[in-house]
Amino acid sequence: MGVLNVTPDSFSDGGRYLDRDAAVARGLELIAEGADVVDVGGESTRPGAEPVDEAEELRRVLPVVEALAGRTRVSIDTMKPAVAEAAVARGAWLVNDVACGLRDVAAATGAALVVMHLRGTPQDMQRFAVYDDVVAEVHRFLADRAREAREAGVGRVYVDPGIGFAKTGEHNIALLAALPALVAGEFPVLVGTSRKRFLGTLGRPAGAPPLPVDDRREASLATAAWAMAAGAAIVRVHDVRPAAQAAILVGDTAPDRALEAAS
Ligand code: HH2
């Protein structure tokens, strides 16, 4: 899954694809690099991000969803029911529900759904990064929400531990280490680590500032490869080409594609 943020303020690509044509061109580039799904978002969820008005979010994402939907599977990354509904009406296949509020839209429209773990809102979520047992609590939350979605009539439900959402670096690492247990559950797993802050702190002295976003690519790829090797069905990444290569290496794609790539 390639990330396409049609926003001025996303933490790693904010402002680069705010223009419709630039966003569509980037979406086509992600497909050419090997993305099977393009995740279109019009509102940043980074810690402290400013909320976006519904009309503005619709204006940002709908033309991009519409242009890409005929060419690949499109996912809509939103917290607003009206945005999810309009995007599905324009061809989106998946509702990426980062705030656990869009189950009924997916059920009513027939779209697939991602249930992601989050506490609070992007504005205040880091205040809630307190757990007795982060793995048990997140896995239980996901299983409960995913079963509810299935019972509400959603046909395909993915679960996502929400790396970086109301989590410390230690929580993120514990959840990544526990991916095999999540994969062993009932629902296919989606994981998004790409360029996130905690990757910039790995191996750094305590108190040192995290590495800048552009220096988190190697750790992003390492975690994507780990997630695929652990059996994640979808990894959400900004840098699709290396992740697609890693998918072949870990045998995540059909053997004939791996063979083609090797010849
Ligand atoms: N992470 C981000 C946004 N959406 N969706 C899912 N399912 N899982 C994630 O881990 C996830 C997500 C944050 O990354 P990004 O889109 O790059 O930044 P921003 O929220 O600032 O637009």
PDB file of C-alpha atoms and ligand atoms in Angstrom:
ATOM      1  CA  MET A   1       0.000   0.000   0.000  1.00  0.00           C
ATOM      2  CA  GLY A   2       1.521   3.293  -1.144  1.00  0.00           C
ATOM      3  CA  VAL A   3       0.819   6.454   0.856  1.00  0.00           C
ATOM      4  CA  LEU A   4      -0.567   9.499  -0.958  1.00  0.00           C
ATOM      5  CA  ASN A   5      -1.220  12.460   1.331  1.00  0.00           C
ATOM      6  CA  VAL A   6      -3.134  15.282  -0.360  1.00  0.00           C
ATOM      7  CA  THR A   7      -2.382  17.595   2.559  1.00  0.00           C
ATOM      8  CA  PRO A   8      -0.210  20.636   3.323  1.00  0.00           C
ATOM      9  CA  ASP A   9       0.949  19.274   6.696  1.00  0.00           C
ATOM     10  CA  SER A  10       1.556  15.511   6.676  1.00  0.00           C
ATOM     11  CA  PHE A  11       4.719  14.760   8.570  1.00  0.00           C
ATOM     12  CA  SER A  12       6.764  13.411   5.694  1.00  0.00           C
ATOM     13  CA  ASP A  13       5.181  14.430   2.376  1.00  0.00           C
ATOM     14  CA  GLY A  14       2.975  17.362   3.424  1.00  0.00           C
ATOM     15  CA  GLY A  15       2.530  19.982   0.689  1.00  0.00           C
ATOM     16  CA  ARG A  16       4.089  17.924  -2.106  1.00  0.00           C
ATOM     17  CA  TYR A  17       0.831  16.523  -3.531  1.00  0.00           C
ATOM     18  CA  LEU A  18      -1.755  19.118  -2.559  1.00  0.00           C
ATOM     19  CA  ASP A  19      -2.364  19.963  -6.192  1.00  0.00           C
ATOM     20  CA  ARG A  20      -4.687  17.434  -7.908  1.00  0.00           C
ATOM     21  CA  ASP A  21      -2.434  16.780 -10.884  1.00  0.00           C
ATOM     22  CA  ALA A  22       0.651  16.331  -8.710  1.00  0.00           C
ATOM     23  CA  ALA A  23      -1.279  13.908  -6.503  1.00  0.00           C
ATOM     24  CA  VAL A  24      -2.558  11.850  -9.434  1.00  0.00           C
ATOM     25  CA  ALA A  25       0.936  11.749 -10.951  1.00  0.00           C
ATOM     26  CA  ARG A  26       2.334  10.550  -7.622  1.00  0.00           C
ATOM     27  CA  GLY A  27      -0.391   7.892  -7.407  1.00  0.00           C
ATOM     28  CA  LEU A  28       0.546   6.620 -10.876  1.00  0.00           C
ATOM     29  CA  GLU A  29       4.197   6.570  -9.803  1.00  0.00           C
ATOM     30  CA  LEU A  30       3.314   4.478  -6.726  1.00  0.00           C
ATOM     31  CA  ILE A  31       1.459   2.007  -8.966  1.00  0.00           C
ATOM     32  CA  ALA A  32       4.417   1.839 -11.372  1.00  0.00           C
ATOM     33  CA  GLU A  33       6.715   1.139  -8.424  1.00  0.00           C
ATOM     34  CA  GLY A  34       4.605  -1.854  -7.443  1.00  0.00           C
ATOM     35  CA  ALA A  35       1.840  -0.640  -5.125  1.00  0.00           C
ATOM     36  CA  ASP A  36      -1.252  -2.862  -5.183  1.00  0.00           C
ATOM     37  CA  VAL A  37      -3.262  -0.262  -3.239  1.00  0.00           C
ATOM     38  CA  VAL A  38      -2.954   3.551  -3.032  1.00  0.00           C
ATOM     39  CA  ASP A  39      -4.057   5.067   0.286  1.00  0.00           C
ATOM     40  CA  VAL A  40      -5.384   8.583  -0.322  1.00  0.00           C
ATOM     41  CA  GLY A  41      -5.633  10.916   2.691  1.00  0.00           C
ATOM     42  CA  GLY A  42      -6.735  14.552   2.942  1.00  0.00           C
ATOM     43  CA  GLU A  43      -6.203  15.117   6.663  1.00  0.00           C
ATOM     44  CA  SER A  44      -2.968  14.559   8.558  1.00  0.00           C
ATOM     45  CA  THR A  45      -3.110  12.316  11.625  1.00  0.00           C
ATOM     46  CA  ARG A  46       0.353  13.176  12.916  1.00  0.00           C
ATOM     47  CA  PRO A  47       0.484  14.071  16.614  1.00  0.00           C
ATOM     48  CA  GLY A  48      -0.889  17.587  17.081  1.00  0.00           C
ATOM     49  CA  ALA A  49      -2.196  17.984  13.498  1.00  0.00           C
ATOM     50  CA  GLU A  50      -4.923  20.577  12.927  1.00  0.00           C
ATOM     51  CA  PRO A  51      -8.348  19.104  12.032  1.00  0.00           C
ATOM     52  CA  VAL A  52      -9.565  19.747   8.470  1.00  0.00           C
ATOM     53  CA  ASP A  53     -13.025  20.928   7.541  1.00  0.00           C
ATOM     54  CA  GLU A  54     -15.167  18.317   5.731  1.00  0.00           C
ATOM     55  CA  ALA A  55     -15.711  20.358   2.550  1.00  0.00           C
ATOM     56  CA  GLU A  56     -11.973  20.979   2.246  1.00  0.00           C
ATOM     57  CA  GLU A  57     -11.131  17.315   2.785  1.00  0.00           C
ATOM     58  CA  LEU A  58     -13.668  16.283   0.123  1.00  0.00           C
ATOM     59  CA  ARG A  59     -12.203  18.859  -2.263  1.00  0.00           C
ATOM     60  CA  ARG A  60      -8.715  17.446  -1.728  1.00  0.00           C
ATOM     61  CA  VAL A  61      -9.367  13.748  -2.021  1.00  0.00           C
ATOM     62  CA  LEU A  62     -12.327  13.094  -4.333  1.00  0.00           C
ATOM     63  CA  PRO A  63     -10.760  14.095  -7.674  1.00  0.00           C
ATOM     64  CA  VAL A  64      -7.686  12.035  -6.792  1.00  0.00           C
ATOM     65  CA  VAL A  65      -9.712   8.973  -5.773  1.00  0.00           C
ATOM     66  CA  GLU A  66     -11.738   9.247  -8.944  1.00  0.00           C
ATOM     67  CA  ALA A  67      -8.682   9.517 -11.188  1.00  0.00           C
ATOM     68  CA  LEU A  68      -6.882   6.559  -9.606  1.00  0.00           C
ATOM     69  CA  ALA A  69      -9.793   4.198  -8.935  1.00  0.00           C
ATOM     70  CA  GLY A  70      -9.910   2.865 -12.492  1.00  0.00           C
ATOM     71  CA  ARG A  71      -6.201   2.029 -12.365  1.00  0.00           C
ATOM     72  CA  THR A  72      -5.648   0.374  -9.006  1.00  0.00           C
ATOM     73  CA  ARG A  73      -7.358  -0.406  -5.731  1.00  0.00           C
ATOM     74  CA  VAL A  74      -7.808   2.834  -3.804  1.00  0.00           C
ATOM     75  CA  SER A  75      -8.072   3.187  -0.057  1.00  0.00           C
ATOM     76  CA  ILE A  76      -9.482   6.284   1.646  1.00  0.00           C
ATOM     77  CA  ASP A  77      -7.690   7.359   4.821  1.00  0.00           C
ATOM     78  CA  THR A  78     -10.149   9.487   6.768  1.00  0.00           C
ATOM     79  CA  MET A  79     -11.926   9.976  10.071  1.00  0.00           C
ATOM     80  CA  LYS A  80     -15.131  11.369   8.506  1.00  0.00           C
ATOM     81  CA  PRO A  81     -18.112   9.232   7.427  1.00  0.00           C
ATOM     82  CA  ALA A  82     -19.115  11.636   4.630  1.00  0.00           C
ATOM     83  CA  VAL A  83     -15.612  11.533   3.145  1.00  0.00           C
ATOM     84  CA  ALA A  84     -15.464   7.733   3.298  1.00  0.00           C
ATOM     85  CA  GLU A  85     -18.900   7.415   1.714  1.00  0.00           C
ATOM     86  CA  ALA A  86     -18.171   9.846  -1.113  1.00  0.00           C
ATOM     87  CA  ALA A  87     -14.804   8.197  -1.809  1.00  0.00           C
ATOM     88  CA  VAL A  88     -16.373   4.737  -2.033  1.00  0.00           C
ATOM     89  CA  ALA A  89     -19.035   6.165  -4.370  1.00  0.00           C
ATOM     90  CA  ARG A  90     -16.151   7.314  -6.586  1.00  0.00           C
ATOM     91  CA  GLY A  91     -14.502   3.911  -6.629  1.00  0.00           C
ATOM     92  CA  ALA A  92     -12.495   3.489  -3.406  1.00  0.00           C
ATOM     93  CA  TRP A  93     -12.250  -0.176  -2.418  1.00  0.00           C
ATOM     94  CA  LEU A  94     -11.080   0.156   1.174  1.00  0.00           C
ATOM     95  CA  VAL A  95     -12.014   2.456   4.053  1.00  0.00           C
ATOM     96  CA  ASN A  96      -8.922   3.099   6.182  1.00  0.00           C
ATOM     97  CA  ASP A  97     -10.662   3.875   9.445  1.00  0.00           C
ATOM     98  CA  VAL A  98      -7.939   5.353  11.645  1.00  0.00           C
ATOM     99  CA  ALA A  99     -10.376   6.526  14.333  1.00  0.00           C
ATOM    100  CA  CYS A 100     -12.716   3.506  14.516  1.00  0.00           C
ATOM    101  CA  GLY A 101     -15.829   5.390  13.425  1.00  0.00           C
ATOM    102  CA  LEU A 102     -16.532   4.177   9.895  1.00  0.00           C
ATOM    103  CA  ARG A 103     -17.737   0.611  10.326  1.00  0.00           C
ATOM    104  CA  ASP A 104     -21.287   1.466   9.295  1.00  0.00           C
ATOM    105  CA  VAL A 105     -20.129   3.235   6.131  1.00  0.00           C
ATOM    106  CA  ALA A 106     -18.156   0.156   5.104  1.00  0.00           C
ATOM    107  CA  ALA A 107     -21.105  -2.117   5.907  1.00  0.00           C
ATOM    108  CA  ALA A 108     -23.556   0.047   3.953  1.00  0.00           C
ATOM    109  CA  THR A 109     -21.336   0.540   0.904  1.00  0.00           C
ATOM    110  CA  GLY A 110     -19.753  -2.911   0.666  1.00  0.00           C
ATOM    111  CA  ALA A 111     -16.223  -1.520   1.047  1.00  0.00           C
ATOM    112  CA  ALA A 112     -13.457  -3.375   2.869  1.00  0.00           C
ATOM    113  CA  LEU A 113     -12.388  -1.853   6.200  1.00  0.00           C
ATOM    114  CA  VAL A 114      -9.209  -1.284   8.199  1.00  0.00           C
ATOM    115  CA  VAL A 115      -9.789  -1.219  11.938  1.00  0.00           C
ATOM    116  CA  MET A 116      -6.842   0.609  13.526  1.00  0.00           C
ATOM    117  CA  HIS A 117      -5.979   0.999  17.205  1.00  0.00           C
ATOM    118  CA  LEU A 118      -5.930   4.610  18.437  1.00  0.00           C
ATOM    119  CA  ARG A 119      -6.718   6.334  21.716  1.00  0.00           C
ATOM    120  CA  GLY A 120      -7.931   9.910  21.840  1.00  0.00           C
ATOM    121  CA  THR A 121      -7.487  12.038  18.731  1.00  0.00           C
ATOM    122  CA  PRO A 122      -4.360  12.996  16.770  1.00  0.00           C
ATOM    123  CA  GLN A 123      -4.388  16.239  18.789  1.00  0.00           C
ATOM    124  CA  ASP A 124      -4.142  14.587  22.202  1.00  0.00           C
ATOM    125  CA  MET A 125      -3.344  10.898  21.629  1.00  0.00           C
ATOM    126  CA  GLN A 126       0.177  10.879  23.063  1.00  0.00           C
ATOM    127  CA  ARG A 127      -1.350  11.631  26.496  1.00  0.00           C
ATOM    128  CA  PHE A 128      -2.988   8.197  26.388  1.00  0.00           C
ATOM    129  CA  ALA A 129       0.165   6.184  25.685  1.00  0.00           C
ATOM    130  CA  VAL A 130      -0.132   4.316  28.987  1.00  0.00           C
ATOM    131  CA  TYR A 131      -0.778   0.563  29.073  1.00  0.00           C
ATOM    132  CA  ASP A 132      -0.394  -2.300  31.543  1.00  0.00           C
ATOM    133  CA  ASP A 133       0.204  -4.736  28.685  1.00  0.00           C
ATOM    134  CA  VAL A 134       0.210  -2.931  25.358  1.00  0.00           C
ATOM    135  CA  VAL A 135       0.188  -6.085  23.221  1.00  0.00           C
ATOM    136  CA  ALA A 136      -2.707  -7.754  25.035  1.00  0.00           C
ATOM    137  CA  GLU A 137      -4.734  -4.535  25.176  1.00  0.00           C
ATOM    138  CA  VAL A 138      -4.236  -3.611  21.515  1.00  0.00           C
ATOM    139  CA  HIS A 139      -4.873  -7.157  20.267  1.00  0.00           C
ATOM    140  CA  ARG A 140      -8.066  -7.449  22.336  1.00  0.00           C
ATOM    141  CA  PHE A 141      -9.306  -4.069  21.107  1.00  0.00           C
ATOM    142  CA  LEU A 142      -8.687  -5.038  17.473  1.00  0.00           C
ATOM    143  CA  ALA A 143     -10.349  -8.436  17.765  1.00  0.00           C
ATOM    144  CA  ASP A 144     -13.431  -6.870  19.411  1.00  0.00           C
ATOM    145  CA  ARG A 145     -13.771  -4.061  16.852  1.00  0.00           C
ATOM    146  CA  ALA A 146     -13.116  -6.380  13.894  1.00  0.00           C
ATOM    147  CA  ARG A 147     -15.734  -8.905  15.067  1.00  0.00           C
ATOM    148  CA  GLU A 148     -18.238  -6.081  15.522  1.00  0.00           C
ATOM    149  CA  ALA A 149     -17.517  -4.941  11.968  1.00  0.00           C
ATOM    150  CA  ARG A 150     -17.995  -8.448  10.621  1.00  0.00           C
ATOM    151  CA  GLU A 151     -21.259  -8.785  12.529  1.00  0.00           C
ATOM    152  CA  ALA A 152     -22.380  -5.414  11.130  1.00  0.00           C
ATOM    153  CA  GLY A 153     -21.925  -6.874   7.642  1.00  0.00           C
ATOM    154  CA  VAL A 154     -18.458  -5.735   6.533  1.00  0.00           C
ATOM    155  CA  GLY A 155     -17.134  -8.354   4.128  1.00  0.00           C
ATOM    156  CA  ARG A 156     -13.374  -7.901   4.536  1.00  0.00           C
ATOM    157  CA  VAL A 157     -11.814  -6.503   7.702  1.00  0.00           C
ATOM    158  CA  TYR A 158      -8.109  -5.794   8.296  1.00  0.00           C
ATOM    159  CA  VAL A 159      -6.680  -5.081  11.734  1.00  0.00           C
ATOM    160  CA  ASP A 160      -3.849  -2.579  12.306  1.00  0.00           C
ATOM    161  CA  PRO A 161      -2.002  -2.044  15.616  1.00  0.00           C
ATOM    162  CA  GLY A 162      -1.721   1.698  14.874  1.00  0.00           C
ATOM    163  CA  ILE A 163       2.022   2.117  15.178  1.00  0.00           C
ATOM    164  CA  GLY A 164       2.752   5.618  16.518  1.00  0.00           C
ATOM    165  CA  PHE A 165      -0.855   6.325  17.525  1.00  0.00           C
ATOM    166  CA  ALA A 166      -0.988   6.816  21.329  1.00  0.00           C
ATOM    167  CA  LYS A 167       2.190   4.700  21.606  1.00  0.00           C
ATOM    168  CA  THR A 168       5.714   5.299  22.842  1.00  0.00           C
ATOM    169  CA  GLY A 169       8.709   3.914  20.958  1.00  0.00           C
ATOM    170  CA  GLU A 170       8.768   0.931  23.338  1.00  0.00           C
ATOM    171  CA  HIS A 171       5.090   0.254  22.696  1.00  0.00           C
ATOM    172  CA  ASN A 172       5.673   0.362  18.931  1.00  0.00           C
ATOM    173  CA  ILE A 173       8.548  -2.089  19.163  1.00  0.00           C
ATOM    174  CA  ALA A 174       6.596  -4.457  21.427  1.00  0.00           C
ATOM    175  CA  LEU A 175       3.685  -4.429  18.955  1.00  0.00           C
ATOM    176  CA  LEU A 176       5.990  -5.110  16.024  1.00  0.00           C
ATOM    177  CA  ALA A 177       7.626  -7.986  17.892  1.00  0.00           C
ATOM    178  CA  ALA A 178       4.166  -9.405  18.581  1.00  0.00           C
ATOM    179  CA  LEU A 179       3.011  -9.309  14.950  1.00  0.00           C
ATOM    180  CA  PRO A 180       3.127 -13.105  14.546  1.00  0.00           C
ATOM    181  CA  ALA A 181       0.518 -13.414  17.320  1.00  0.00           C
ATOM    182  CA  LEU A 182      -1.709 -10.807  15.642  1.00  0.00           C
ATOM    183  CA  VAL A 183      -1.300 -12.570  12.293  1.00  0.00           C
ATOM    184  CA  ALA A 184      -2.318 -15.841  13.947  1.00  0.00           C
ATOM    185  CA  GLY A 185      -5.684 -14.271  14.815  1.00  0.00           C
ATOM    186  CA  GLU A 186      -8.828 -14.267  12.697  1.00  0.00           C
ATOM    187  CA  PHE A 187      -8.235 -11.161  10.591  1.00  0.00           C
ATOM    188  CA  PRO A 188      -5.648 -10.126   7.985  1.00  0.00           C
ATOM    189  CA  VAL A 189      -3.152  -7.575   9.329  1.00  0.00           C
ATOM    190  CA  LEU A 190      -2.093  -4.159   8.013  1.00  0.00           C
ATOM    191  CA  VAL A 191       0.999  -2.418   9.425  1.00  0.00           C
ATOM    192  CA  GLY A 192       2.199   1.169   8.926  1.00  0.00           C
ATOM    193  CA  THR A 193       5.614   2.122  10.255  1.00  0.00           C
ATOM    194  CA  SER A 194       6.881   4.161   7.322  1.00  0.00           C
ATOM    195  CA  ARG A 195       9.107   7.109   8.304  1.00  0.00           C
ATOM    196  CA  LYS A 196       7.571   7.315  11.779  1.00  0.00           C
ATOM    197  CA  ARG A 197       9.347   9.166  14.536  1.00  0.00           C
ATOM    198  CA  PHE A 198      10.372   6.174  16.659  1.00  0.00           C
ATOM    199  CA  LEU A 199      12.406   4.839  13.719  1.00  0.00           C
ATOM    200  CA  GLY A 200      14.568   7.947  13.986  1.00  0.00           C
ATOM    201  CA  THR A 201      15.413   7.166  17.608  1.00  0.00           C
ATOM    202  CA  LEU A 202      16.712   3.601  17.142  1.00  0.00           C
ATOM    203  CA  GLY A 203      20.297   3.224  18.316  1.00  0.00           C
ATOM    204  CA  ARG A 204      20.546   6.935  19.206  1.00  0.00           C
ATOM    205  CA  PRO A 205      21.871   8.130  22.542  1.00  0.00           C
ATOM    206  CA  ALA A 206      19.159   8.840  25.116  1.00  0.00           C
ATOM    207  CA  GLY A 207      17.909  12.413  24.760  1.00  0.00           C
ATOM    208  CA  ALA A 208      19.332  12.888  21.241  1.00  0.00           C
ATOM    209  CA  PRO A 209      16.843  14.303  18.721  1.00  0.00           C
ATOM    210  CA  PRO A 210      15.349  11.719  16.317  1.00  0.00           C
ATOM    211  CA  LEU A 211      16.876  11.452  12.855  1.00  0.00           C
ATOM    212  CA  PRO A 212      15.047  13.566  10.250  1.00  0.00           C
ATOM    213  CA  VAL A 213      12.319  11.920   8.166  1.00  0.00           C
ATOM    214  CA  ASP A 214      14.586  11.321   5.155  1.00  0.00           C
ATOM    215  CA  ASP A 215      17.003   9.363   7.332  1.00  0.00           C
ATOM    216  CA  ARG A 216      14.333   6.901   8.442  1.00  0.00           C
ATOM    217  CA  ARG A 217      14.084   5.049   5.122  1.00  0.00           C
ATOM    218  CA  GLU A 218      16.320   2.117   6.044  1.00  0.00           C
ATOM    219  CA  ALA A 219      14.502   1.456   9.298  1.00  0.00           C
ATOM    220  CA  SER A 220      11.180   1.870   7.450  1.00  0.00           C
ATOM    221  CA  LEU A 221      12.199  -0.816   4.992  1.00  0.00           C
ATOM    222  CA  ALA A 222      13.526  -3.082   7.740  1.00  0.00           C
ATOM    223  CA  THR A 223      10.226  -2.913   9.613  1.00  0.00           C
ATOM    224  CA  ALA A 224       8.182  -3.408   6.417  1.00  0.00           C
ATOM    225  CA  ALA A 225      10.246  -6.494   5.553  1.00  0.00           C
ATOM    226  CA  TRP A 226       9.807  -7.800   9.089  1.00  0.00           C
ATOM    227  CA  ALA A 227       6.048  -7.223   8.937  1.00  0.00           C
ATOM    228  CA  MET A 228       5.746  -9.055   5.627  1.00  0.00           C
ATOM    229  CA  ALA A 229       7.917 -11.917   6.850  1.00  0.00           C
ATOM    230  CA  ALA A 230       5.706 -12.120   9.939  1.00  0.00           C
ATOM    231  CA  GLY A 231       2.701 -12.527   7.633  1.00  0.00           C
ATOM    232  CA  ALA A 232       1.148  -9.055   7.407  1.00  0.00           C
ATOM    233  CA  ALA A 233      -1.242  -8.889   4.461  1.00  0.00           C
ATOM    234  CA  ILE A 234      -0.585  -5.191   3.747  1.00  0.00           C
ATOM    235  CA  VAL A 235       2.268  -2.843   4.614  1.00  0.00           C
ATOM    236  CA  ARG A 236       1.606   0.898   4.303  1.00  0.00           C
ATOM    237  CA  VAL A 237       4.717   2.640   2.937  1.00  0.00           C
ATOM    238  CA  HIS A 238       5.847   5.905   1.360  1.00  0.00           C
ATOM    239  CA  ASP A 239       8.744   4.274  -0.516  1.00  0.00           C
ATOM    240  CA  VAL A 240       7.065   1.591  -2.582  1.00  0.00           C
ATOM    241  CA  ARG A 241       9.893   0.340  -4.796  1.00  0.00           C
ATOM    242  CA  PRO A 242      12.140  -1.072  -2.044  1.00  0.00           C
ATOM    243  CA  ALA A 243       9.118  -2.469  -0.189  1.00  0.00           C
ATOM    244  CA  ALA A 244       7.931  -4.226  -3.357  1.00  0.00           C
ATOM    245  CA  GLN A 245      11.423  -5.723  -3.740  1.00  0.00           C
ATOM    246  CA  ALA A 246      11.350  -6.834  -0.114  1.00  0.00           C
ATOM    247  CA  ALA A 247       7.919  -8.400  -0.716  1.00  0.00           C
ATOM    248  CA  ILE A 248       9.475 -10.578  -3.410  1.00  0.00           C
ATOM    249  CA  LEU A 249      12.398 -11.488  -1.174  1.00  0.00           C
ATOM    250  CA  VAL A 250      10.220 -12.573   1.701  1.00  0.00           C
ATOM    251  CA  GLY A 251       7.987 -14.543  -0.645  1.00  0.00           C
ATOM    252  CA  ASP A 252       5.000 -12.348   0.036  1.00  0.00           C
ATOM    253  CA  THR A 253       3.883 -12.250  -3.596  1.00  0.00           C
ATOM    254  CA  ALA A 254       2.953 -15.046  -6.010  1.00  0.00           C
ATOM    255  CA  PRO A 255       5.945 -17.273  -6.839  1.00  0.00           C
ATOM    256  CA  ASP A 256       5.663 -16.498 -10.560  1.00  0.00           C
ATOM    257  CA  ARG A 257       6.318 -12.797  -9.874  1.00  0.00           C
ATOM    258  CA  ALA A 258       9.338 -13.659  -7.791  1.00  0.00           C
ATOM    259  CA  LEU A 259      10.570 -15.840 -10.653  1.00  0.00           C
ATOM    260  CA  GLU A 260      10.054 -13.086 -13.228  1.00  0.00           C
ATOM    261  CA  ALA A 261      11.977 -10.643 -11.065  1.00  0.00           C
ATOM    262  CA  ALA A 262      14.842 -13.075 -10.662  1.00  0.00           C
ATOM    263  CA  SER A 263      15.212 -13.863 -14.382  1.00  0.00           C
TER     264      SER A 263
HETATM  265  N1  HH2 B   1      -0.372   5.987   9.698  1.00  0.00           N
HETATM  266  C1  HH2 B   1      -0.599   7.232   9.248  1.00  0.00           C
HETATM  267  C2  HH2 B   1      -1.789   7.528   8.561  1.00  0.00           C
HETATM  268  N2  HH2 B   1      -2.709   6.581   8.320  1.00  0.00           N
HETATM  269  N3  HH2 B   1      -3.427   4.336   8.497  1.00  0.00           N
HETATM  270  C3  HH2 B   1      -3.241   3.101   8.945  1.00  0.00           C
HETATM  271  N4  HH2 B   1      -4.161   2.146   8.716  1.00  0.00           N
HETATM  272  N5  HH2 B   1      -2.105   2.754   9.651  1.00  0.00           N
HETATM  273  C4  HH2 B   1      -1.127   3.661   9.927  1.00  0.00           C
HETATM  274  O1  HH2 B   1      -0.122   3.298  10.584  1.00  0.00           O
HETATM  275  C5  HH2 B   1      -1.304   5.011   9.456  1.00  0.00           C
HETATM  276  C6  HH2 B   1      -2.494   5.314   8.745  1.00  0.00           C
HETATM  277  C7  HH2 B   1       0.410   8.321   9.490  1.00  0.00           C
HETATM  278  O2  HH2 B   1       1.280   8.457   8.427  1.00  0.00           O
HETATM  279  P1  HH2 B   1       1.215   9.526   7.206  1.00  0.00           P
HETATM  280  O3  HH2 B   1      -0.006   9.300   6.374  1.00  0.00           O
HETATM  281  O4  HH2 B   1       2.478   9.439   6.473  1.00  0.00           O
HETATM  282  O5  HH2 B   1       1.183  10.938   7.878  1.00  0.00           O
HETATM  283  P2  HH2 B   1       0.028  11.967   8.208  1.00  0.00           P
HETATM  284  O6  HH2 B   1      -0.935  11.306   9.109  1.00  0.00           O
HETATM  285  O7  HH2 B   1       0.773  13.105   8.845  1.00  0.00           O
HETATM  286  O8  HH2 B   1      -0.630  12.375   6.924  1.00  0.00           O
END
